[in-house]
Coordinates of C-alpha atoms in Angstrom, one line a residue:
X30 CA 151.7 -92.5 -4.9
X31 CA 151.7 -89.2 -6.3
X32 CA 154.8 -87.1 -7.8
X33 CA 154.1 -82.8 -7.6
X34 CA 156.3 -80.5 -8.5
X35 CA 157.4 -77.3 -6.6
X36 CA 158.4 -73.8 -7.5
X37 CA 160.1 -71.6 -4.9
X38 CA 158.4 -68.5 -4.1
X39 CA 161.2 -66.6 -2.2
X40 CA 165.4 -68.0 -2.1
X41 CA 166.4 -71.4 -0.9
X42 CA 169.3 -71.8 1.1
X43 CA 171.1 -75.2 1.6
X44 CA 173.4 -76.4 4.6
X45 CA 174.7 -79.2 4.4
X46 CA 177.1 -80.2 7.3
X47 CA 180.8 -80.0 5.8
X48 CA 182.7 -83.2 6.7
X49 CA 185.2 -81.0 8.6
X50 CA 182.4 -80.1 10.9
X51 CA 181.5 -84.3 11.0
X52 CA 185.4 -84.9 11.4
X53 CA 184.7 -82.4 14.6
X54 CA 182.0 -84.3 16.5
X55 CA 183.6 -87.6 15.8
X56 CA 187.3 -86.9 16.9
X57 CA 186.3 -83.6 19.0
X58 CA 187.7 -80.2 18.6
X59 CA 191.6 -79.3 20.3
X60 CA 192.7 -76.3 21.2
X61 CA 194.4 -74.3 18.6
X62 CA 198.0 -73.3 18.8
X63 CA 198.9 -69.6 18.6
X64 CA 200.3 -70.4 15.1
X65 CA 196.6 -71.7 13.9
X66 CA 194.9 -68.9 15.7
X67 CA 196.6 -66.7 12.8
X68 CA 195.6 -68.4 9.7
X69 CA 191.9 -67.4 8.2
X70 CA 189.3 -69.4 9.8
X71 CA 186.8 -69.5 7.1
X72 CA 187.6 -71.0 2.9
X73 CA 184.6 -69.3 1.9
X74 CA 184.5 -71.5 -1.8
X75 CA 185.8 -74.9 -0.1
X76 CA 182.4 -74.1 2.5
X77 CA 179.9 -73.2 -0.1
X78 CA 180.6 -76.4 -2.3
X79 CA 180.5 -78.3 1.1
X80 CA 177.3 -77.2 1.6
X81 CA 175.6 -77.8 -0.7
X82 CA 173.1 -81.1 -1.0
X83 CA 174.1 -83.1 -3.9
X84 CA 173.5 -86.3 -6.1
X85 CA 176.3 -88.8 -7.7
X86 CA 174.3 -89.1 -10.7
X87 CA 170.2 -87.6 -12.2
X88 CA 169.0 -84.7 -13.8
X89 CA 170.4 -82.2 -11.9
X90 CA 173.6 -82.2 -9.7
X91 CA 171.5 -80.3 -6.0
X92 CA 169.4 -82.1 -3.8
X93 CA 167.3 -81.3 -0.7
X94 CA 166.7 -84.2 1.9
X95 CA 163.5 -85.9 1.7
X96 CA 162.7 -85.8 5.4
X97 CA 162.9 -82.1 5.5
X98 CA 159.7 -81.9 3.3
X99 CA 157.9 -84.8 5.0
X100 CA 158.6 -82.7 8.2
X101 CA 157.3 -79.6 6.5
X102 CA 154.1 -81.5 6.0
X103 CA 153.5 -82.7 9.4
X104 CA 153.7 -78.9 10.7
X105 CA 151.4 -77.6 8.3
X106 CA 148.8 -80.2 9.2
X107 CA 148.5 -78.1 12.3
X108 CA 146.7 -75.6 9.5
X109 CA 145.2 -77.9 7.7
X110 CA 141.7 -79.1 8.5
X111 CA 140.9 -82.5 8.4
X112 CA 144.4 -84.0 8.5
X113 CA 146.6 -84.7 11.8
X114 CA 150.1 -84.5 12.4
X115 CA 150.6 -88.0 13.4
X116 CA 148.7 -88.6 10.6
X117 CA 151.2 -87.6 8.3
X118 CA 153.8 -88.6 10.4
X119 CA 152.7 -92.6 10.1
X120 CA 151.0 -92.7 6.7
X121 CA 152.9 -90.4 4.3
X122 CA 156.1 -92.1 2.8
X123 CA 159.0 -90.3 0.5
X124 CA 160.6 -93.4 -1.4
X125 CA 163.4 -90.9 -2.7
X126 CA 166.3 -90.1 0.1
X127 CA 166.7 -87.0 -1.0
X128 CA 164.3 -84.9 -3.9
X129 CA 165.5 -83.0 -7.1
X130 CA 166.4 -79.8 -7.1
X131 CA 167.2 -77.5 -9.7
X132 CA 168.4 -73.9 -9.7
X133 CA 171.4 -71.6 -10.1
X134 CA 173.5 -71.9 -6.5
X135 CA 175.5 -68.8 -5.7
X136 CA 178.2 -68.2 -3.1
X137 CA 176.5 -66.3 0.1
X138 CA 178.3 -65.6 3.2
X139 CA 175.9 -63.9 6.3
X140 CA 176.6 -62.7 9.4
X141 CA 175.5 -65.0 12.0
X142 CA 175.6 -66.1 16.0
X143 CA 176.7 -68.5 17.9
X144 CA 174.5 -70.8 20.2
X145 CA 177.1 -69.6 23.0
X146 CA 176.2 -67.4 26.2
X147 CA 177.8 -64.4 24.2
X148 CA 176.1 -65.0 20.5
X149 CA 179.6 -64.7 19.4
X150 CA 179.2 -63.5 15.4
X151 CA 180.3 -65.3 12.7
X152 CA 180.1 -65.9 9.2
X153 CA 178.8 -68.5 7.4
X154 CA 179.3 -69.6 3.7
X155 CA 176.3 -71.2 2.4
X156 CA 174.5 -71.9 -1.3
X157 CA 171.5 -69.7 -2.1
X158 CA 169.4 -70.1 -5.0
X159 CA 167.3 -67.6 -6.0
X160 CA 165.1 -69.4 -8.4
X161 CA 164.4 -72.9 -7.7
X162 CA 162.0 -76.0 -8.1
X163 CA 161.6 -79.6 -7.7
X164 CA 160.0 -82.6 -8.1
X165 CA 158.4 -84.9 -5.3
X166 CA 158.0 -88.0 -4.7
X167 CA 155.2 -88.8 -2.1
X168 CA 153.5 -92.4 -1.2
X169 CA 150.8 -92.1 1.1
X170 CA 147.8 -94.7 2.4
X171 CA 144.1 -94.5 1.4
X172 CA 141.2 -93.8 2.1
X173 CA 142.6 -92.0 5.6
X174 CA 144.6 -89.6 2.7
X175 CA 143.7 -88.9 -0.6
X176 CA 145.7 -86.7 -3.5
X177 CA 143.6 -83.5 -2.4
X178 CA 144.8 -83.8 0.8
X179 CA 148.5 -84.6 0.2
X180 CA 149.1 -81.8 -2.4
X181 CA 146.5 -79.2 0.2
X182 CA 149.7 -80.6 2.7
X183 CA 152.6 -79.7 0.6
X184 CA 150.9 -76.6 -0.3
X185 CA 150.6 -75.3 2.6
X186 CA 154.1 -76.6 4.0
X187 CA 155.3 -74.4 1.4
X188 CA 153.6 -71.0 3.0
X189 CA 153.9 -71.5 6.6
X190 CA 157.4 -73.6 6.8
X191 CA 159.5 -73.7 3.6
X192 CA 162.6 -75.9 3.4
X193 CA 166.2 -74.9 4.3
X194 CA 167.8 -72.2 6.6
X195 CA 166.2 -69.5 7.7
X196 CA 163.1 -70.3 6.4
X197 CA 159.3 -69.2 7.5
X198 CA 159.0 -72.0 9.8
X199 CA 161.5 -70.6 12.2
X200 CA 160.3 -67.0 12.2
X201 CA 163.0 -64.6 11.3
X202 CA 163.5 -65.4 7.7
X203 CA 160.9 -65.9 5.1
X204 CA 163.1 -67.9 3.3
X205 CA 162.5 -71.7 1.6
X206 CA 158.8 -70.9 1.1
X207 CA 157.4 -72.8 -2.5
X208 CA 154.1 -73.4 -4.4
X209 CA 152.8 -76.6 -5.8
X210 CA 152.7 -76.0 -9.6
X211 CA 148.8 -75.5 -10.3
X212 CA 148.9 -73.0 -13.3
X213 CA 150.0 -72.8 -16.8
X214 CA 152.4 -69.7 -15.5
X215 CA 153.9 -72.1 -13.1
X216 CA 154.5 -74.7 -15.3
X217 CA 155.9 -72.8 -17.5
X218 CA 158.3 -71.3 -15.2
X219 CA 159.0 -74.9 -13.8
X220 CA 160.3 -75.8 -17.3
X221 CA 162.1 -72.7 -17.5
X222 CA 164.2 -73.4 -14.3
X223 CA 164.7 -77.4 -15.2
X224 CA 167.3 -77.4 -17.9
X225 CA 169.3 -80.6 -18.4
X226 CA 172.0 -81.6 -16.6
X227 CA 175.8 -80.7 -18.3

């Protein structure tokens, strides 16, 4: 069980579902009245704190979900030789829920489309941190994995997928993408962006 910390090379951007949108698929969505049609369909501030990840109590207040990484991991093994993805799949663990995250969140709202036939536009409201890093938790089983190969895994999660929306994994964005802290530069920009919680 190893813990390695990460520095983000380009902006993270977090989406967590809003419990409007959870309210939606539970319940379903009605059809609006002509009265609702005319009141502003997006709170821009009420989505972005929505949004965001976040821990009841820690270091920091923003959080990432543990899976996402793990998932990260198993792609990259498809570039990383000597490891498989079912490998990582059935004998990497992440005993934290979700990981530490720390950076300054600001309010971004991007023109998007819908998954409909027309790729109706719309905006979205979502947290993006410019500078980021965080810590991770990773258990994993030897001798089939060792500590080279785990942190050669994250490493090279963070080139070719990245963690959030529109990140390298998906092609269009570049965004999400993150370095394992290796060098005294690193580390000391790690500290830099790891204040203590207020």
């Amino acid at each position: 069980r190893i813990t390695l910390k990460i520095i983000g090379n380009t902006g993270l951007y977090m989406n967590a579902m809003a419990a409007k949108a959870k309210r939606s698929l539970l319940l379903g969505g009605g059809k609006k009245t002509a009265s609702e049609k005319k009141e502003i369909k997006h709170d821009p501030e009420a989505e972005f704190f929505a949004a965001a990840h976040r821990l009841d109590k820690g270091d920091t207040l923003l959080c990432f979900p543990a899976p996402g990484v793990k998932n990260a991991m198993a792609t990259a093994a498809l570039v990383t030789d000597g490891v498989k993805k079912t490998d990582v799949q059935r004998m990497i663990f992440m005993p934290q829920e979700a990981i530490s995250v720390w950076g300054r969140p600001y309010l971004r709202m991007d023109v998007v489309r819908s998954a409909d036939m027309n790729r109706t536009p719309d905006i979205r409201t979502r947290p993006f941190l410019p500078s980021w890093c965080a810590e991770i938790d990773i258990a994993f089983i030897s001798p089939i994995l060792s500590a080279q190969s785990v942190v050669a895994l994250l490493n090279n999660a963070g080139v070719v997928c990245g963690l959030g929306d529109f990140r390298q994994e998906k092609g269009k964005g570049s965004f999400g993408t993150f370095s394992v802290v290796s060098t005294p530069d690193q580390e000391a920009a790690f500290k830099h962006l790891k204040p203590k919680r207020t």
